[in-house]
Amino acid sequence: MRYLITFSYDGSGFNGYQKQDGLRTVQEEMEKALEFINGGEKTVITSSGRTDKGVHALCQKAHVDINVNITPYKLMRALNSNLPDDIHVIKTEVVSESFHARYMVKEKEYQYYLNMGEYNPLKRNYEWQYGKKLDIKKMQDAIKYFEGEHSFKSFTPNKDHRNNYIRTITATNINVLDNTIVFTFRGNGFLKYQIRNMVGYLIKVGEGKKKGSDIPNILLGNDRRLASITAHPEGLYLKDVQY
Amino acid sequence: MRYLITFSYDGSGFNGYQKQDGLRTVQEEMEKALEFINGGEKTVITSSGRTDKGVHALCQKAHVDINVNITPYKLMRALNSNLPDDIHVIKTEVVSESFHARYMVKEKEYQYYLNMGEYNPLKRNYEWQYGKKLDIKKMQDAIKYFEGEHSFKSFTPNKDHRNNYIRTITATNINVLDNTIVFTFRGNGFLKYQIRNMVGYLIKVGEGKKKGSDIPNILLGNDRRLASITAHPEGLYLKDVQY
């Protein structure tokens, strides 16, 4: 039976989502718990996509095939008793054998948290402690240039070779709560470091060092060197995955 | 010269504020950094009071005597470069030699965060993941019984012997944001575990298992066994200290 699992995790204790020998990863912890439930059989989980080291997920989704007979509710309960306390399963449901958690993604939402105020030790792993005032209006104008269908090659590492750098951003938003800026991006998919590189550029716009109106040309240039810094991972959250 | 230091810390990585042999504590980290600045001389810091293991401070205050000639601003900078990333100095100021950070406290504010909703792995060290819906109205009515001058012996461990259990609570409040309850208490001082024991009782009121109107008799009874559970430490924050 194929199950779709919705789960959250605190990225601060992991070397990213994807399995790597000898390092603690979300995938490995999930597969360990699943293997135990699946009668000791090696069990591979397929997520909607990986998240980098230090990046959090409030709503990650993944599919898995389980051979033992178990209801979705019992699977959720069994996972939560076998998982460490920095991963939590929110929901489990039966899906068809043809469902695929990565290939069938329609839309994803990410949020990025940045603190412009005093360094906060309690939030050091949960928002970038940037500590400088930024011009919000300029950033709110600039973020709109990312909306629509574009090649985002200038916002992903040059060495990350792919056939296709075209992605569609369907919605963006910038909100401010006290000194914390919350950037929101929705789209049909995102390249490696794309959000952190877009946020990095927007920060420089907020500092008056870059211009929002240059974004269309940077997108057309297809070269990472045209853009700017990469925002730190701890401010980034995978917020939603839609099929 | 005597300095008053205002600082914040993430309690999750410490065995409480107070120094203990072989354990990582806030006081020890502060004194290590101060000793380095104070020409290698053993330096004792005196805080407004201790916080328990796992409890956080957004605004703790402490005084210290420094023999080397240093401006408050440079002291703050030097401390922040020598402290670990889970403690942060917000402010430093020169005070008179007769100032005392514990004896001269006029008022303290604490807040307690409780999550009634789905377990959140990202907040597991920052709010109690209680996971049950509580009756807010009943709790809002009940918390008012704690206001005023009372003996709080029933809300501190029986084995914690003191001469005086009388404290004054000047203000209380209960706010709800989504599924998170925020309890606020202001007062001239609090006994060991007092806030966590008051919150524990209020939770039972919110579950319909205890009555707010019994609080006056419990206070008069002067016996810990009359009250209820102790709320977990990770939800508690020292929010303000006034002199």
Short mmCIF file of C-alpha atoms in Angstrom, two decimals:
data_model
loop_
_atom_site.label_atom_id
_atom_site.label_comp_id
_atom_site.label_asym_id
_atom_site.label_seq_id
_atom_site.Cartn_x
_atom_site.Cartn_y
_atom_site.Cartn_z
CA MET A 1 0.00 0.00 0.00
CA ARG A 2 1.25 3.48 -0.85
CA TYR A 3 0.91 6.19 1.81
CA LEU A 4 1.32 9.95 1.63
CA ILE A 5 2.92 11.30 4.81
CA THR A 6 2.73 14.97 5.87
CA PHE A 7 5.39 15.88 8.43
CA SER A 8 7.29 18.76 10.02
CA TYR A 9 10.85 19.02 11.29
CA ASP A 10 13.29 21.33 13.00
CA GLY A 11 16.19 21.55 10.54
CA SER A 12 18.73 22.74 13.13
CA GLY A 13 19.78 19.25 14.23
CA PHE A 14 20.07 17.75 10.74
CA ASN A 15 22.58 17.78 7.89
CA GLY A 16 19.69 18.46 5.54
CA TYR A 17 16.88 16.24 4.34
CA GLN A 18 18.74 13.91 1.99
CA LYS A 19 20.49 10.78 3.24
CA GLN A 20 24.27 11.00 3.50
CA ASP A 21 26.61 8.40 4.96
CA GLY A 22 27.54 9.00 8.57
CA LEU A 23 25.49 12.19 8.94
CA ARG A 24 22.17 12.71 10.71
CA THR A 25 19.51 13.48 8.10
CA VAL A 26 15.70 13.69 8.09
CA GLN A 27 15.40 11.01 5.40
CA GLU A 28 17.50 8.56 7.39
CA GLU A 29 15.45 9.09 10.58
CA MET A 30 12.20 8.66 8.64
CA GLU A 31 13.45 5.49 6.92
CA LYS A 32 14.69 4.01 10.21
CA ALA A 33 11.24 4.49 11.80
CA LEU A 34 9.47 3.18 8.66
CA GLU A 35 11.72 0.11 8.38
CA PHE A 36 10.88 -0.82 11.97
CA ILE A 37 7.13 -0.57 11.20
CA ASN A 38 7.55 -2.33 7.82
CA GLY A 39 8.65 -5.59 9.43
CA GLY A 40 12.36 -4.78 9.30
CA GLU A 41 12.37 -4.47 5.54
CA LYS A 42 14.50 -1.73 3.94
CA THR A 43 12.03 1.07 3.14
CA VAL A 44 12.70 4.03 0.86
CA ILE A 45 10.79 7.28 1.29
CA THR A 46 10.30 9.75 -1.60
CA SER A 47 9.73 13.36 -0.58
CA SER A 48 8.44 16.36 -2.53
CA GLY A 49 12.07 17.51 -2.62
CA ARG A 50 15.05 17.93 -0.36
CA THR A 51 15.71 20.80 2.05
CA ASP A 52 19.24 22.02 2.83
CA LYS A 53 21.13 21.76 6.11
CA GLY A 54 19.50 24.00 8.74
CA VAL A 55 16.30 24.57 6.71
CA HIS A 56 12.99 23.76 8.43
CA ALA A 57 9.74 22.20 7.25
CA LEU A 58 6.31 22.99 8.68
CA CYS A 59 4.70 20.84 6.01
CA GLN A 60 6.86 18.42 4.04
CA LYS A 61 5.21 15.57 2.09
CA ALA A 62 6.55 12.17 1.05
CA HIS A 63 5.26 8.82 -0.22
CA VAL A 64 6.24 5.35 0.90
CA ASP A 65 5.20 1.75 0.18
CA ILE A 66 4.42 -0.36 3.23
CA ASN A 67 3.85 -4.12 2.96
CA VAL A 68 2.36 -4.75 6.38
CA ASN A 69 -1.35 -4.18 6.93
CA ILE A 70 -1.74 -0.94 8.89
CA THR A 71 -4.36 1.82 8.92
CA PRO A 72 -3.19 5.39 8.15
CA TYR A 73 -3.99 6.42 11.72
CA LYS A 74 -1.94 3.58 13.22
CA LEU A 75 0.92 4.34 10.83
CA MET A 76 0.94 7.94 12.06
CA ARG A 77 0.90 6.85 15.70
CA ALA A 78 3.64 4.25 15.14
CA LEU A 79 5.83 6.78 13.30
CA ASN A 80 5.45 9.41 16.00
CA SER A 81 6.43 6.91 18.71
CA ASN A 82 9.51 5.83 16.74
CA LEU A 83 10.69 9.23 15.49
CA PRO A 84 13.03 11.59 17.40
CA ASP A 85 11.39 14.68 18.91
CA ASP A 86 12.57 17.03 16.14
CA ILE A 87 10.42 15.30 13.48
CA HIS A 88 6.64 14.99 13.72
CA VAL A 89 4.08 13.30 11.47
CA ILE A 90 0.95 15.45 11.08
CA LYS A 91 -1.08 13.27 8.73
CA THR A 92 -0.97 9.97 6.80
CA GLU A 93 -3.30 8.90 3.99
CA VAL A 94 -3.57 6.07 1.48
CA VAL A 95 -2.83 7.11 -2.12
CA SER A 96 -2.91 5.21 -5.41
CA GLU A 97 0.14 3.19 -6.52
CA SER A 98 0.69 5.75 -9.29
CA PHE A 99 0.97 8.71 -6.92
CA HIS A 100 4.44 10.28 -6.81
CA ALA A 101 5.38 12.84 -4.13
CA ARG A 102 8.03 14.58 -6.23
CA TYR A 103 6.83 14.39 -9.84
CA MET A 104 3.23 15.32 -9.08
CA VAL A 105 3.89 18.53 -7.10
CA LYS A 106 1.69 21.37 -8.40
CA GLU A 107 2.75 24.13 -6.04
CA LYS A 108 5.05 24.75 -3.08
CA GLU A 109 5.16 27.56 -0.57
CA TYR A 110 8.27 28.72 1.26
CA GLN A 111 8.67 31.42 3.89
CA TYR A 112 11.84 33.18 4.96
CA TYR A 113 12.25 34.91 8.36
CA LEU A 114 14.77 37.70 8.90
CA ASN A 115 15.34 39.67 12.12
CA MET A 116 16.31 43.33 11.56
CA GLY A 117 16.47 44.04 15.31
CA GLU A 118 18.64 43.06 18.29
CA TYR A 119 20.27 39.61 18.12
CA ASN A 120 17.88 37.09 19.69
CA PRO A 121 19.64 33.97 21.06
CA LEU A 122 16.30 32.11 21.27
CA LYS A 123 15.69 32.55 17.55
CA ARG A 124 19.28 32.00 16.36
CA ASN A 125 18.30 28.75 14.61
CA TYR A 126 14.87 29.97 13.46
CA GLU A 127 15.40 33.32 11.70
CA TRP A 128 18.43 34.99 10.18
CA GLN A 129 19.78 37.43 12.80
CA TYR A 130 20.61 40.08 10.22
CA GLY A 131 20.52 43.01 12.67
CA LYS A 132 20.12 45.87 10.15
CA LYS A 133 17.10 47.98 9.25
CA LEU A 134 16.00 47.46 5.66
CA ASP A 135 13.78 49.55 3.38
CA ILE A 136 10.62 47.42 3.27
CA LYS A 137 8.86 49.42 0.56
CA LYS A 138 11.77 48.95 -1.86
CA MET A 139 11.81 45.20 -1.15
CA GLN A 140 8.03 44.92 -1.57
CA ASP A 141 8.30 46.57 -4.98
CA ALA A 142 11.31 44.44 -5.98
CA ILE A 143 9.88 41.01 -5.03
CA LYS A 144 7.13 41.43 -7.67
CA TYR A 145 9.76 41.17 -10.45
CA PHE A 146 10.24 37.51 -9.50
CA GLU A 147 6.58 36.65 -10.20
CA GLY A 148 5.73 34.79 -13.41
CA GLU A 149 7.60 32.30 -15.59
CA HIS A 150 11.35 32.92 -15.80
CA SER A 151 14.65 31.13 -16.12
CA PHE A 152 16.09 31.32 -12.57
CA LYS A 153 19.63 30.23 -13.54
CA SER A 154 21.03 33.47 -12.04
CA PHE A 155 19.58 32.45 -8.67
CA THR A 156 21.04 28.93 -8.43
CA PRO A 157 24.72 27.87 -8.18
CA ASN A 158 26.46 28.00 -11.59
CA LYS A 159 27.79 24.49 -11.00
CA ASP A 160 24.26 23.10 -10.55
CA HIS A 161 23.78 21.77 -14.10
CA ARG A 162 20.24 21.05 -15.27
CA ASN A 163 18.33 20.92 -18.53
CA ASN A 164 15.70 23.29 -17.37
CA TYR A 165 15.96 26.38 -15.19
CA ILE A 166 12.46 27.63 -15.97
CA ARG A 167 10.11 27.88 -13.02
CA THR A 168 6.89 29.81 -12.36
CA ILE A 169 6.39 31.91 -9.24
CA THR A 170 2.66 32.36 -8.70
CA ALA A 171 2.63 34.60 -5.61
CA THR A 172 5.03 36.59 -3.43
CA ASN A 173 4.60 38.68 -0.33
CA ILE A 174 6.60 40.61 2.27
CA ASN A 175 5.16 41.19 5.73
CA VAL A 176 6.73 42.83 8.76
CA LEU A 177 5.93 41.92 12.39
CA ASP A 178 7.94 44.12 14.79
CA ASN A 179 11.48 43.74 13.49
CA THR A 180 10.92 40.44 11.69
CA ILE A 181 10.47 40.36 7.93
CA VAL A 182 8.54 37.38 6.52
CA PHE A 183 9.07 36.72 2.80
CA THR A 184 6.58 34.34 1.14
CA PHE A 185 7.06 32.62 -2.23
CA ARG A 186 4.62 30.25 -3.95
CA GLY A 187 5.52 28.50 -7.19
CA ASN A 188 5.48 25.30 -9.20
CA GLY A 189 8.99 24.41 -8.02
CA PHE A 190 12.26 26.00 -6.91
CA LEU A 191 15.90 25.38 -7.85
CA LYS A 192 18.69 24.70 -5.36
CA TYR A 193 19.28 27.81 -3.17
CA GLN A 194 16.79 29.75 -5.36
CA ILE A 195 14.77 31.19 -2.47
CA ARG A 196 17.85 32.00 -0.38
CA ASN A 197 19.45 33.71 -3.40
CA MET A 198 16.29 35.72 -4.19
CA VAL A 199 16.06 36.77 -0.52
CA GLY A 200 19.78 37.65 -0.58
CA TYR A 201 19.20 39.95 -3.54
CA LEU A 202 16.12 41.52 -1.90
CA ILE A 203 18.14 42.26 1.25
CA LYS A 204 20.65 44.20 -0.87
CA VAL A 205 17.71 46.09 -2.42
CA GLY A 206 16.55 46.89 1.14
CA GLU A 207 20.03 48.23 1.90
CA GLY A 208 19.96 50.41 -1.22
CA LYS A 209 22.90 48.51 -2.78
CA LYS A 210 20.92 46.80 -5.55
CA LYS A 211 17.89 47.81 -7.60
CA GLY A 212 14.64 45.90 -7.92
CA SER A 213 14.27 47.12 -11.50
CA ASP A 214 17.49 45.25 -12.45
CA ILE A 215 15.88 41.88 -11.66
CA PRO A 216 14.42 41.33 -15.19
CA ASN A 217 17.89 41.76 -16.75
CA ILE A 218 19.53 39.54 -14.13
CA LEU A 219 16.98 36.81 -14.89
CA LEU A 220 17.67 37.18 -18.62
CA GLY A 221 21.45 37.08 -18.01
CA ASN A 222 21.37 33.45 -16.77
CA ASP A 223 24.51 33.86 -14.67
CA ARG A 224 24.72 33.53 -10.87
CA ARG A 225 27.43 36.23 -10.72
CA LEU A 226 24.88 38.86 -11.79
CA ALA A 227 22.83 38.48 -8.59
CA SER A 228 24.03 38.80 -4.97
CA ILE A 229 24.45 36.99 -1.60
CA THR A 230 22.81 33.76 -0.38
CA ALA A 231 20.63 34.23 2.70
CA HIS A 232 21.44 31.89 5.63
CA PRO A 233 19.54 28.57 5.82
CA GLU A 234 18.07 28.94 9.34
CA GLY A 235 15.48 31.52 8.18
CA LEU A 236 13.94 29.22 5.56
CA TYR A 237 10.76 27.14 6.02
CA LEU A 238 8.97 24.77 3.64
CA LYS A 239 5.42 25.83 4.43
CA ASP A 240 3.15 23.90 2.04
CA VAL A 241 3.14 21.33 -0.78
CA GLN A 242 0.12 20.99 -3.10
CA TYR A 243 -0.67 18.15 -5.52
CA MET B 1 33.22 50.10 38.84
CA ARG B 2 29.83 48.41 39.19
CA TYR B 3 27.90 47.63 36.02
CA LEU B 4 24.33 46.52 35.47
CA ILE B 5 24.09 44.04 32.59
CA THR B 6 20.82 43.27 30.73
CA PHE B 7 20.98 39.98 28.83
CA SER B 8 18.91 37.26 27.19
CA TYR B 9 19.49 33.52 26.87
CA ASP B 10 18.06 30.37 25.38
CA GLY B 11 17.60 28.09 28.39
CA SER B 12 17.49 24.86 26.37
CA GLY B 13 21.25 24.30 26.36
CA PHE B 14 21.82 25.08 30.06
CA ASN B 15 21.40 23.30 33.38
CA GLY B 16 19.73 26.42 34.70
CA TYR B 17 21.16 29.82 35.57
CA GLN B 18 23.03 29.01 38.77
CA LYS B 19 26.59 27.68 38.74
CA GLN B 20 26.98 23.95 39.42
CA ASP B 21 30.17 21.91 39.23
CA GLY B 22 30.66 20.12 35.94
CA LEU B 23 27.43 21.38 34.36
CA ARG B 24 26.93 24.08 31.72
CA THR B 25 25.14 27.03 33.33
CA VAL B 26 24.41 30.64 32.30
CA GLN B 27 26.24 32.03 35.33
CA GLU B 28 29.39 30.08 34.54
CA GLU B 29 29.43 31.23 30.90
CA MET B 30 28.88 34.85 31.98
CA GLU B 31 31.62 34.65 34.61
CA LYS B 32 34.08 33.04 32.17
CA ALA B 33 33.55 35.89 29.69
CA LEU B 34 33.74 38.53 32.45
CA GLU B 35 36.90 37.04 33.97
CA PHE B 36 38.61 37.26 30.58
CA ILE B 37 37.65 40.95 30.29
CA ASN B 38 38.50 41.64 33.95
CA GLY B 39 42.21 40.89 33.44
CA GLY B 40 41.91 37.19 34.33
CA GLU B 41 40.62 37.95 37.82
CA LYS B 42 37.90 35.72 39.28
CA THR B 43 34.66 37.69 38.78
CA VAL B 44 31.34 36.96 40.44
CA ILE B 45 28.08 38.06 38.83
CA THR B 46 24.92 38.68 40.88
CA SER B 47 21.66 38.29 38.97
CA SER B 48 18.10 39.36 39.80
CA GLY B 49 17.48 35.69 40.60
CA ARG B 50 18.07 32.27 39.16
CA THR B 51 16.04 30.54 36.44
CA ASP B 52 15.58 26.75 36.37
CA LYS B 53 16.93 24.29 33.81
CA GLY B 54 15.25 24.83 30.43
CA VAL B 55 13.74 28.22 31.39
CA HIS B 56 14.51 31.17 29.07
CA ALA B 57 15.24 34.85 29.67
CA LEU B 58 14.38 37.65 27.28
CA CYS B 59 15.51 40.21 29.84
CA GLN B 60 17.62 39.05 32.79
CA LYS B 61 19.60 41.60 34.80
CA ALA B 62 22.77 41.22 36.88
CA HIS B 63 25.46 43.38 38.46
CA VAL B 64 29.20 42.87 38.43
CA ASP B 65 32.30 44.74 39.62
CA ILE B 66 35.01 45.24 37.01
CA ASN B 67 38.46 46.59 37.94
CA VAL B 68 39.76 47.39 34.48
CA ASN B 69 38.84 50.70 32.89
CA ILE B 70 36.19 50.01 30.22
CA THR B 71 33.20 51.97 28.89
CA PRO B 72 29.76 50.30 29.15
CA TYR B 73 29.59 50.10 25.36
CA LYS B 74 32.98 48.37 25.11
CA LEU B 75 32.02 46.01 27.93
CA MET B 76 28.90 45.01 26.01
CA ARG B 77 30.89 44.47 22.80
CA ALA B 78 33.61 42.49 24.61
CA LEU B 79 31.01 40.30 26.35
CA ASN B 80 29.15 39.55 23.13
CA SER B 81 32.37 38.52 21.39
CA ASN B 82 33.32 36.22 24.27
CA LEU B 83 29.91 34.68 25.02
CA PRO B 84 28.48 31.57 23.31
CA ASP B 85 25.69 32.20 20.78
CA ASP B 86 22.88 31.21 23.19
CA ILE B 87 23.55 34.19 25.52
CA HIS B 88 23.38 37.82 24.37
CA VAL B 89 24.06 41.08 26.19
CA ILE B 90 21.47 43.73 25.27
CA LYS B 91 22.66 46.62 27.43
CA THR B 92 25.32 47.58 29.99
CA GLU B 93 25.30 50.62 32.27
CA VAL B 94 27.30 52.00 35.17
CA VAL B 95 25.48 51.87 38.53
CA SER B 96 26.44 53.04 42.02
CA GLU B 97 28.49 50.77 44.31
CA SER B 98 25.41 50.34 46.50
CA PHE B 99 23.23 48.97 43.67
CA HIS B 100 22.23 45.31 44.13
CA ALA B 101 20.64 43.34 41.29
CA ARG B 102 18.78 40.92 43.57
CA TYR B 103 17.86 42.88 46.71
CA MET B 104 16.67 45.97 44.86
CA VAL B 105 14.21 44.28 42.47
CA LYS B 106 10.85 46.11 42.49
CA GLU B 107 8.97 44.04 39.95
CA LYS B 108 9.48 41.08 37.62
CA GLU B 109 7.46 39.87 34.68
CA TYR B 110 7.26 36.28 33.51
CA GLN B 111 5.42 34.78 30.56
CA TYR B 112 4.43 31.18 29.98
CA TYR B 113 3.73 29.71 26.51
CA LEU B 114 1.55 26.62 26.06
CA ASN B 115 0.58 25.00 22.74
CA MET B 116 -2.92 23.46 22.72
CA GLY B 117 -2.61 22.35 19.08
CA GLU B 118 -0.60 19.83 17.05
CA TYR B 119 2.88 18.98 18.39
CA ASN B 120 5.38 21.43 16.85
CA PRO B 121 8.95 20.05 16.69
CA LEU B 122 10.32 23.56 16.03
CA LYS B 123 8.86 24.86 19.29
CA ARG B 124 9.55 21.80 21.45
CA ASN B 125 12.08 23.77 23.55
CA TYR B 126 10.13 27.06 23.47
CA GLU B 127 6.55 26.27 24.53
CA TRP B 128 4.98 23.37 26.38
CA GLN B 129 3.51 21.04 23.74
CA TYR B 130 0.41 20.28 25.80
CA GLY B 131 -1.75 19.27 22.84
CA LYS B 132 -5.19 19.64 24.47
CA LYS B 133 -7.87 22.30 24.07
CA LEU B 134 -8.45 24.23 27.29
CA ASP B 135 -11.35 26.44 28.41
CA ILE B 136 -9.77 29.90 28.14
CA LYS B 137 -12.63 31.79 29.80
CA LYS B 138 -12.41 29.62 32.94
CA MET B 139 -8.65 30.17 33.10
CA GLN B 140 -9.00 33.94 32.58
CA ASP B 141 -11.42 34.09 35.50
CA ALA B 142 -9.23 31.84 37.67
CA ILE B 143 -5.90 33.67 37.17
CA LYS B 144 -7.37 36.80 38.83
CA TYR B 145 -7.49 34.94 42.19
CA PHE B 146 -3.68 35.01 42.23
CA GLU B 147 -3.54 38.82 42.12
CA GLY B 148 -2.72 40.70 45.34
CA GLU B 149 -0.64 39.87 48.41
CA HIS B 150 -0.78 36.21 49.44
CA SER B 151 1.32 33.47 50.99
CA PHE B 152 2.25 31.29 48.00
CA LYS B 153 3.52 28.33 50.06
CA SER B 154 1.01 26.03 48.31
CA PHE B 155 2.66 26.88 44.98
CA THR B 156 6.29 26.13 45.89
CA PRO B 157 7.87 22.76 46.85
CA ASN B 158 7.11 21.81 50.46
CA LYS B 159 10.79 21.09 51.05
CA ASP B 160 11.75 24.65 50.01
CA HIS B 161 12.03 26.15 53.52
CA ARG B 162 11.94 29.94 53.85
CA ASN B 163 10.97 32.51 56.44
CA ASN B 164 8.62 34.30 54.15
CA TYR B 165 6.27 32.95 51.50
CA ILE B 166 4.39 36.21 51.04
CA ARG B 167 4.59 37.79 47.60
CA THR B 168 2.48 40.33 45.73
CA ILE B 169 1.21 39.72 42.21
CA THR B 170 0.41 43.08 40.63
CA ALA B 171 -0.93 41.99 37.23
CA THR B 172 -1.94 38.84 35.37
CA ASN B 173 -3.19 38.17 31.88
CA ILE B 174 -4.08 35.31 29.53
CA ASN B 175 -3.93 35.82 25.78
CA VAL B 176 -4.50 33.33 22.98
CA LEU B 177 -2.79 33.49 19.57
CA ASP B 178 -3.99 30.63 17.33
CA ASN B 179 -3.46 27.58 19.54
CA THR B 180 -0.87 29.16 21.83
CA ILE B 181 -1.83 30.44 25.27
CA VAL B 182 0.37 33.16 26.75
CA PHE B 183 0.12 33.60 30.52
CA THR B 184 1.62 36.81 31.96
CA PHE B 185 2.45 37.43 35.63
CA ARG B 186 3.93 40.60 37.14
CA GLY B 187 4.90 40.78 40.79
CA ASN B 188 7.43 41.89 43.37
CA GLY B 189 9.05 38.44 43.36
CA PHE B 190 8.28 34.78 42.83
CA LEU B 191 9.12 31.62 44.80
CA LYS B 192 10.81 28.55 43.31
CA TYR B 193 8.49 26.89 40.74
CA GLN B 194 5.72 29.35 41.72
CA ILE B 195 4.81 30.38 38.16
CA ARG B 196 5.00 26.83 36.82
CA ASN B 197 2.81 25.61 39.70
CA MET B 198 0.25 28.41 39.20
CA VAL B 199 0.17 27.63 35.44
CA GLY B 200 -0.18 23.90 36.27
CA TYR B 201 -3.23 24.65 38.40
CA LEU B 202 -4.73 26.94 35.73
CA ILE B 203 -4.33 24.16 33.12
CA LYS B 204 -6.40 21.85 35.34
CA VAL B 205 -9.00 24.62 35.63
CA GLY B 206 -9.01 24.81 31.81
CA GLU B 207 -9.61 21.04 31.71
CA GLY B 208 -12.53 21.36 34.15
CA LYS B 209 -10.68 19.26 36.77
CA LYS B 210 -10.05 22.10 39.25
CA LYS B 211 -11.98 25.24 40.17
CA GLY B 212 -10.69 28.80 40.05
CA SER B 213 -12.83 29.69 43.04
CA ASP B 214 -10.85 27.19 45.18
CA ILE B 215 -7.64 29.22 44.76
CA PRO B 216 -8.23 31.48 47.82
CA ASN B 217 -8.56 28.41 50.09
CA ILE B 218 -5.54 26.71 48.54
CA LEU B 219 -3.48 29.86 49.18
CA LEU B 220 -4.71 29.93 52.81
CA GLY B 221 -3.94 26.21 53.23
CA ASN B 222 -0.15 26.72 52.83
CA ASP B 223 0.44 23.19 51.58
CA ARG B 224 1.76 22.21 48.15
CA ARG B 225 -0.42 19.07 48.11
CA LEU B 226 -3.56 21.22 47.87
CA ALA B 227 -2.63 22.57 44.42
CA SER B 228 -1.83 20.59 41.25
CA ILE B 229 0.82 19.80 38.59
CA THR B 230 4.00 21.73 37.72
CA ALA B 231 4.07 23.06 34.15
CA HIS B 232 7.17 22.10 32.11
CA PRO B 233 10.13 24.52 32.17
CA GLU B 234 10.50 25.09 28.40
CA GLY B 235 7.37 27.32 28.28
CA LEU B 236 8.68 29.83 30.84
CA TYR B 237 10.33 33.18 30.02
CA LEU B 238 11.74 35.87 32.31
CA LYS B 239 10.45 38.88 30.43
CA ASP B 240 11.37 41.94 32.49
CA VAL B 241 13.07 43.06 35.72
CA GLN B 242 12.39 46.52 37.19
CA TYR B 243 14.37 48.39 39.87
#
